[in-house]
mmCIF file of C-alpha atoms in Angstrom:
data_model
loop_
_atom_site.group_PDB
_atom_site.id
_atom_site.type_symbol
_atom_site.label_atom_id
_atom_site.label_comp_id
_atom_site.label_asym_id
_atom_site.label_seq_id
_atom_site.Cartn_x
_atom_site.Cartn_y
_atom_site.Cartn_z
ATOM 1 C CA UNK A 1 120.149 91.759 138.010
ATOM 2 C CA UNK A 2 118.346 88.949 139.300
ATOM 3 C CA UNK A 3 115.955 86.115 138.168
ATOM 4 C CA UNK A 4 113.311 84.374 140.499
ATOM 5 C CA UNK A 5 111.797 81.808 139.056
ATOM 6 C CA UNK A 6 107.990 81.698 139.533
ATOM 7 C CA UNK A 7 106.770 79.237 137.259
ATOM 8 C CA UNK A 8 108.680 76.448 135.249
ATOM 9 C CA UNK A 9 106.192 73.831 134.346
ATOM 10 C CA UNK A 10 106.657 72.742 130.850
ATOM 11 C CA UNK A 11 103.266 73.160 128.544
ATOM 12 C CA UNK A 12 100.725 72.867 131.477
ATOM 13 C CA UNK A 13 100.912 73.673 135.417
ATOM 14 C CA UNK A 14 102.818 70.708 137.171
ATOM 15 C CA UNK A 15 101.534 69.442 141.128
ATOM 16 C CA UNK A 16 104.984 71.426 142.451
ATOM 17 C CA UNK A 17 105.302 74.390 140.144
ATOM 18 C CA UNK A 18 103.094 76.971 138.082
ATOM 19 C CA UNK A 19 103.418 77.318 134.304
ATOM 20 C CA UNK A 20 106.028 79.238 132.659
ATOM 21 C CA UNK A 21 106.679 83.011 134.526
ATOM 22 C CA UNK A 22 109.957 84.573 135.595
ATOM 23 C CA UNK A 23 110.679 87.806 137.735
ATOM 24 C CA UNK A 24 113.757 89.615 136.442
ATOM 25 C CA UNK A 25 114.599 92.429 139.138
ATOM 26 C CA UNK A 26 117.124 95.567 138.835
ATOM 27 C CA UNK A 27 116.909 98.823 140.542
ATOM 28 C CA UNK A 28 113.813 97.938 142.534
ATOM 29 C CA UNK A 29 111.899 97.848 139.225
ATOM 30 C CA UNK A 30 109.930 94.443 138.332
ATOM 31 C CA UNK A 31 110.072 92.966 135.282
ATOM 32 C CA UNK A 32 107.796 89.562 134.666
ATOM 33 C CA UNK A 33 108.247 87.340 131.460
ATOM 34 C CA UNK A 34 105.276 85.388 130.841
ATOM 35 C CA UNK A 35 102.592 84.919 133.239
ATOM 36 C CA UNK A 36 101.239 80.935 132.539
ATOM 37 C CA UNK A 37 98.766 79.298 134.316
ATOM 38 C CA UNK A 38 98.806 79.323 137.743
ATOM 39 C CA UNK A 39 101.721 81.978 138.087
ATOM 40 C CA UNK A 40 99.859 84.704 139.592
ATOM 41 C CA UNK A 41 99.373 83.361 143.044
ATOM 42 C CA UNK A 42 102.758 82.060 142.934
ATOM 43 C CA UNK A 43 104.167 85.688 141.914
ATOM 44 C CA UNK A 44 102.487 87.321 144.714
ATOM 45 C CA UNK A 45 105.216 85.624 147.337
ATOM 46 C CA UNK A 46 107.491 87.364 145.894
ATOM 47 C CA UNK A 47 106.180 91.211 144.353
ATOM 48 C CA UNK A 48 102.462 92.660 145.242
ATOM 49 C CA UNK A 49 100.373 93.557 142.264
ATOM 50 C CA UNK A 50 101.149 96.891 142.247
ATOM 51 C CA UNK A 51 104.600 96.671 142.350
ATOM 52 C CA UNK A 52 104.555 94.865 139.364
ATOM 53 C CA UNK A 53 106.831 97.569 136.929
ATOM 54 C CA UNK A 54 105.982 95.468 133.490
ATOM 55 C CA UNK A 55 105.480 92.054 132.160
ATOM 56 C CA UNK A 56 106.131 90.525 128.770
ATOM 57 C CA UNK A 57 104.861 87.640 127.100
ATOM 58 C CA UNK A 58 106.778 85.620 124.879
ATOM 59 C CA UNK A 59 103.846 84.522 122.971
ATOM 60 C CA UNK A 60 100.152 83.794 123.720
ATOM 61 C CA UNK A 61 99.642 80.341 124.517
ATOM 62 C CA UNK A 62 97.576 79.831 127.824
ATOM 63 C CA UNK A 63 100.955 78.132 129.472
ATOM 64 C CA UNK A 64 102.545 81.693 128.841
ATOM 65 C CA UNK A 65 99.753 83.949 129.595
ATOM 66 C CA UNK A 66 96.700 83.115 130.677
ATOM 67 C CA UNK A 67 97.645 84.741 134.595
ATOM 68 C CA UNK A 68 96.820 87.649 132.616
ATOM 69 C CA UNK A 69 93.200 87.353 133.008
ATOM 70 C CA UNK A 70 93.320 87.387 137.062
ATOM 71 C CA UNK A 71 95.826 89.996 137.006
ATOM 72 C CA UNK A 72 93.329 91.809 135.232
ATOM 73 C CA UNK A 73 90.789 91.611 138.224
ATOM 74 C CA UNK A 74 93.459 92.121 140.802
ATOM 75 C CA UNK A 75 94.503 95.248 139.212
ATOM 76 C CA UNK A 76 90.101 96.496 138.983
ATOM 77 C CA UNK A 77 89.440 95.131 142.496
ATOM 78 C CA UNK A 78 91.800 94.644 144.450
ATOM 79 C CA UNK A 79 92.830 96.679 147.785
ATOM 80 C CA UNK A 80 94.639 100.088 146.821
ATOM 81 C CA UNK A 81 92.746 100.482 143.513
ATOM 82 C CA UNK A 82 92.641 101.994 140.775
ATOM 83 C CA UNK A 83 96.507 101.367 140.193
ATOM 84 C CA UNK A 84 98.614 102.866 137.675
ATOM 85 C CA UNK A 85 98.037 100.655 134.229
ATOM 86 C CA UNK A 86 100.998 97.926 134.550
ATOM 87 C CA UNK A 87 102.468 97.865 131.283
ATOM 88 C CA UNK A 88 102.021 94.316 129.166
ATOM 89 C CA UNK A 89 104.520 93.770 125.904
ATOM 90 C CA UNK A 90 103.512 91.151 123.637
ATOM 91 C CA UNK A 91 103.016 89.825 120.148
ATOM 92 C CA UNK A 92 100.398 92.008 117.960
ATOM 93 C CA UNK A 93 96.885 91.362 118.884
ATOM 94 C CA UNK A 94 97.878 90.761 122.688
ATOM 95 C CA UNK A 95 94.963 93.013 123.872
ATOM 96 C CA UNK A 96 92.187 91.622 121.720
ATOM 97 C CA UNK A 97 93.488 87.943 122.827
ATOM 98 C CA UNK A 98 93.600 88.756 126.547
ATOM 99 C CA UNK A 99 90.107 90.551 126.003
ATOM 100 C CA UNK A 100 88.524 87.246 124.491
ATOM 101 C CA UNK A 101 90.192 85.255 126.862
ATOM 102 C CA UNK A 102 87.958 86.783 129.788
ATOM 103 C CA UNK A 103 84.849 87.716 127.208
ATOM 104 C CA UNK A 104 85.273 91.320 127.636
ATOM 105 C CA UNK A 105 84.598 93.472 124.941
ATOM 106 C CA UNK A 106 87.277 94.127 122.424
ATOM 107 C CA UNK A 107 86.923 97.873 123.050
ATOM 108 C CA UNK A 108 88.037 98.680 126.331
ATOM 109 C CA UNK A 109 89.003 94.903 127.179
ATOM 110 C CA UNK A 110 91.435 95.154 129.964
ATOM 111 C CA UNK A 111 93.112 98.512 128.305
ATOM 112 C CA UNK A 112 91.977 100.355 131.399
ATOM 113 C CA UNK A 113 93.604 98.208 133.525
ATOM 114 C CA UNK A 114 96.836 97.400 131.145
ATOM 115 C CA UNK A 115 98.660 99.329 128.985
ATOM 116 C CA UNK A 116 99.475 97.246 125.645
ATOM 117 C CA UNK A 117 102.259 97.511 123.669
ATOM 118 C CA UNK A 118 103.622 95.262 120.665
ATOM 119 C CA UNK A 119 106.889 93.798 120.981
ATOM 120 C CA UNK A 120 109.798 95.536 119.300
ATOM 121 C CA UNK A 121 113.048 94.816 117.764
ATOM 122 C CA UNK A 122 114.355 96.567 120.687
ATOM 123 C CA UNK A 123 112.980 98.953 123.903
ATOM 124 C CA UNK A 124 113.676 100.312 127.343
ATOM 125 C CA UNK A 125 111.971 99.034 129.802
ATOM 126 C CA UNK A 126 112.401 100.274 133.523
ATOM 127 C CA UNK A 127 116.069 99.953 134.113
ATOM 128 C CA UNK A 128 116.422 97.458 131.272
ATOM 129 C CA UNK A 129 117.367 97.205 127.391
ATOM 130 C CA UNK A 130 115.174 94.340 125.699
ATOM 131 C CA UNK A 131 115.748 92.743 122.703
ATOM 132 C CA UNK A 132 113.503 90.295 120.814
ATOM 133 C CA UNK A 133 114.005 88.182 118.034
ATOM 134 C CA UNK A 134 110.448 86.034 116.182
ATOM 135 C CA UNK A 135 111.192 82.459 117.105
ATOM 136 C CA UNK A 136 109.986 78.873 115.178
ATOM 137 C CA UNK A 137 106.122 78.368 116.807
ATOM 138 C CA UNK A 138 103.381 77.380 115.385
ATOM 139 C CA UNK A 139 101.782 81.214 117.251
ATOM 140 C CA UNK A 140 103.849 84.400 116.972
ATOM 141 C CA UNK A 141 106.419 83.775 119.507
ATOM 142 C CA UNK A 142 109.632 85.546 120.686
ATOM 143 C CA UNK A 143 112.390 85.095 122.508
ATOM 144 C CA UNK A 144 113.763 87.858 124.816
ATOM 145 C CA UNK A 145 116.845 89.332 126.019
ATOM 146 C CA UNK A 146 117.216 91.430 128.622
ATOM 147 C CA UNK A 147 120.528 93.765 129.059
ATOM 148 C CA UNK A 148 121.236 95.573 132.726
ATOM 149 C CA UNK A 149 124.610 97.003 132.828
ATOM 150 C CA UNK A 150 126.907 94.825 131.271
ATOM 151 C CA UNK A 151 124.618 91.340 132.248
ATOM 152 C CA UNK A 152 122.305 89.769 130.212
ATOM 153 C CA UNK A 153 120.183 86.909 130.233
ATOM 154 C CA UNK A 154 118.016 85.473 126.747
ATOM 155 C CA UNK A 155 114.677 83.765 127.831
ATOM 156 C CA UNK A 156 114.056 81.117 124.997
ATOM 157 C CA UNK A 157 109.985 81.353 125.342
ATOM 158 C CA UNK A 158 108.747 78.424 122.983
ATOM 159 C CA UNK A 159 110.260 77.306 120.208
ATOM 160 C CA UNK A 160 111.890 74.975 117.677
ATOM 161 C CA UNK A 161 115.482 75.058 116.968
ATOM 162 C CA UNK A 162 116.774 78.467 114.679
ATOM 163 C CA UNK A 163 120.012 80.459 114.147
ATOM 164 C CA UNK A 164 117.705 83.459 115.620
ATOM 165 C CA UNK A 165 117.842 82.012 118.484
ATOM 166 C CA UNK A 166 121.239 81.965 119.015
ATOM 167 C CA UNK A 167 122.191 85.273 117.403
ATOM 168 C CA UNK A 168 120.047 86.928 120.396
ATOM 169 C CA UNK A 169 121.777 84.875 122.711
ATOM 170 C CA UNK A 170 125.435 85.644 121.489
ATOM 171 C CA UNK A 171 127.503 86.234 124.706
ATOM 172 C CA UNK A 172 124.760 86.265 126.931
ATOM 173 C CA UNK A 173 125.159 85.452 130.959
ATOM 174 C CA UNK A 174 122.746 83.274 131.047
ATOM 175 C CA UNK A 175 120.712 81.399 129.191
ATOM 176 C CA UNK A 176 117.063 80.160 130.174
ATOM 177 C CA UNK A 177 115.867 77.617 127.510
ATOM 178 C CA UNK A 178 112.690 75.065 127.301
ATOM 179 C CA UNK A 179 113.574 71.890 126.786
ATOM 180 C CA UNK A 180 110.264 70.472 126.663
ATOM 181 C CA UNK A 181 110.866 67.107 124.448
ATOM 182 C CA UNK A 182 113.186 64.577 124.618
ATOM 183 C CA UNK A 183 116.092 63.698 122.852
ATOM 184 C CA UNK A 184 115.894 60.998 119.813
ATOM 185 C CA UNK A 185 112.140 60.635 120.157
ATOM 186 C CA UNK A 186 110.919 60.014 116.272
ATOM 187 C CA UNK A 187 107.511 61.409 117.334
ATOM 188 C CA UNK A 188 108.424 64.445 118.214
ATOM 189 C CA UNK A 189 106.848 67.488 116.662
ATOM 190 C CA UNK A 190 109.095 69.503 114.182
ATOM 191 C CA UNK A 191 108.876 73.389 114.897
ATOM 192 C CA UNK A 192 107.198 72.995 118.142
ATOM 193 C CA UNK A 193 110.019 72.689 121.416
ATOM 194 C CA UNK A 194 113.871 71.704 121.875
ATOM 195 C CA UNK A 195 115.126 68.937 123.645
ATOM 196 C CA UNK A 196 117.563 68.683 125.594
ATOM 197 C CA UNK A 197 120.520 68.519 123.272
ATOM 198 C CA UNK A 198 119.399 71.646 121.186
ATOM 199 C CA UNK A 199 119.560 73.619 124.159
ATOM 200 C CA UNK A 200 122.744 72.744 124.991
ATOM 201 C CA UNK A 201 123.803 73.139 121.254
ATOM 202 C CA UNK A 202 122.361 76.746 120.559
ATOM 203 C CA UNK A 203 123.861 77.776 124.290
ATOM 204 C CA UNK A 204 127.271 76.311 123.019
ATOM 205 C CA UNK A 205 126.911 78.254 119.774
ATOM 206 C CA UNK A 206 126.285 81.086 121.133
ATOM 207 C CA UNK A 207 128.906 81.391 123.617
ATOM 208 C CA UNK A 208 126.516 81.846 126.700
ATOM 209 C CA UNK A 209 128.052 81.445 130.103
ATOM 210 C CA UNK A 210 125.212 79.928 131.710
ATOM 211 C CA UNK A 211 122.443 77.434 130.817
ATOM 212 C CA UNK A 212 119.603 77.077 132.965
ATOM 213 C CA UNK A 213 117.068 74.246 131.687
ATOM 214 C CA UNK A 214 113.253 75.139 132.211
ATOM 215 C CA UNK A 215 109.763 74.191 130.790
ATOM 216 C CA UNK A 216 110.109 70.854 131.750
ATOM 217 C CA UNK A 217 106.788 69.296 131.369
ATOM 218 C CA UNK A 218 105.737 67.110 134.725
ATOM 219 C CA UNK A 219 105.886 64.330 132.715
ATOM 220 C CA UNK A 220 109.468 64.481 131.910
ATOM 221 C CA UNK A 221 112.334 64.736 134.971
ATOM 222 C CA UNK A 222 114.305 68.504 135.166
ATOM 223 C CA UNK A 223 117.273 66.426 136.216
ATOM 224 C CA UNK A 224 117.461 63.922 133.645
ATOM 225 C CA UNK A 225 116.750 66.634 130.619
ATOM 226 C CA UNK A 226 119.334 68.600 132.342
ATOM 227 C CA UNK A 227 121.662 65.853 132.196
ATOM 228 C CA UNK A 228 120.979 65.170 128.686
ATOM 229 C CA UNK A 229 121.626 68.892 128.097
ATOM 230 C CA UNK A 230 125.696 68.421 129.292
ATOM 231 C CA UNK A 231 126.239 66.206 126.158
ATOM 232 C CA UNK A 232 126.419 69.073 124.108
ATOM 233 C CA UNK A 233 126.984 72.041 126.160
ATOM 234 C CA UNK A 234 130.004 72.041 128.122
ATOM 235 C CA UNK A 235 129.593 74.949 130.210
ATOM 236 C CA UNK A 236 127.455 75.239 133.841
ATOM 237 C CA UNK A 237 124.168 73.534 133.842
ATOM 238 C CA UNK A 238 121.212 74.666 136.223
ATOM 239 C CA UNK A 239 117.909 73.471 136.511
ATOM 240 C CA UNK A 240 115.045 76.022 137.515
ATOM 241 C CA UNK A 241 112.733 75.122 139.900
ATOM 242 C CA UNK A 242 109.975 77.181 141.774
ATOM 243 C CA UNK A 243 110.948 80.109 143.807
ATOM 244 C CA UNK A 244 114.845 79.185 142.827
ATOM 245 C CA UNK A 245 116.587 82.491 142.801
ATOM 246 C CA UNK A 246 119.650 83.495 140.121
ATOM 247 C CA UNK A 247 121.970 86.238 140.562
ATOM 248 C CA UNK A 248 123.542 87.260 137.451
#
């Protein structure tokens, strides 16, 4: 199993990365979480449209999924059409969101182009075993854990801290968490983002192997939140950048 990262910009798109998307890749089958702003063109350096096997989205903020919506045209219009529907997995009412989002009818929207499905406790997807567990947001949002063999990496999505959180992650291989605010700022938002030192506390509670800082907004440094992140997690620290590549 690997992970590319495609986009790692914390809340918006940053001037040297796309917002939030990852490629997870086993078998020769594609798997994309999230698909932020910006991500698309990004993406296609690494996997053409069509070879796209299914994408999930961790919850529905523009940051996450808003890539959706040119996807959407690739997939009508582009060279090689019509494709086989790619798959989308997402929090309920992921279809009628995506369908406002380009001012398409509710009814098709982009169903003809993607085939919706609602996030479950648990499914197969491709090659893979994905878990999700309803994280602290102020949207629906999920985190998401995806099993190969006997590797496994948890994908934090957006949230505040919760013992969820770290039950999905118990003994995972890696870990890839936000760490969007910063530590011991009094004006930061409660149920909203970690910092720093709660993703280095949930990866230590959880036992994960591997931490791997992301969501970084471009106002913030990756280094210096990944520093912060050593103080309580005492395990290997990695920052993800654009187009970095993880083998698991």
């Amino acid at each position: 199993m690997k992970l590319t990262v495609i986009g790692c910009s914390g809340s918006v798109p940053g001037p040297d990365s796309a917002a939030s998307s990852y490629l997870i890749t086993a078998e020769g089958f594609h798997l994309i979480l999230d698909l932020g702003s910006g991500a698309l063109g990004s993406l296609q350096r690494h996997v053409a449209v069509p070879e796209i096997g299914a994408i999930g989205l961790s919850h529905l903020h523009p940051d996450h999924c808003m890539d959706l919506c040119g996807l959407y045209v690739a997939a009508k219009y582009g060279p090689g059409t019509p494709i086989p529907r790619i798959p989308v997995y997402g929090p309920p009412g992921t279809s009628g969101r995506m369908a406002s989002a380009y001012d398409l009818p509710i009814d098709p929207g982009m169903e003809e182009e993607i085939e919706f499905h609602t996030w479950q406790a648990v499914q197969r997807i491709g090659p893979f075993t994905v878990r999700t567990a309803r994280m602290v947001h102020p949207v629906p949002a999920y985190a998401i854990r995806v099993e190969h063999g006997n590797k496994s990496l948890v994908y934090t999505g957006d949230t505040g801290p919760n013992e969820a959180l770290i039950e999905l992650a118990r003994g995972a291989d890696v870990l890839l968490s936000e760490a969007a605010l910063q530590d011991n700022d009094p004006h930061n938002p409660t149920d909203l983002h970690l910092t720093p030192a709660d993703a280095g506390e949930h990866a230590k509670k959880a036992g994960v192997k591997r931490l791997i800082i992301t969501h970084v907004p471009p106002w913030y440094s990756r280094e210096t939140q990944a520093e912060a992140a050593a103080r309580t997690y005492p395990g290997p620290i990695e920052i993800a950048t654009p187009h970095a590549v993880f083998d698991l």
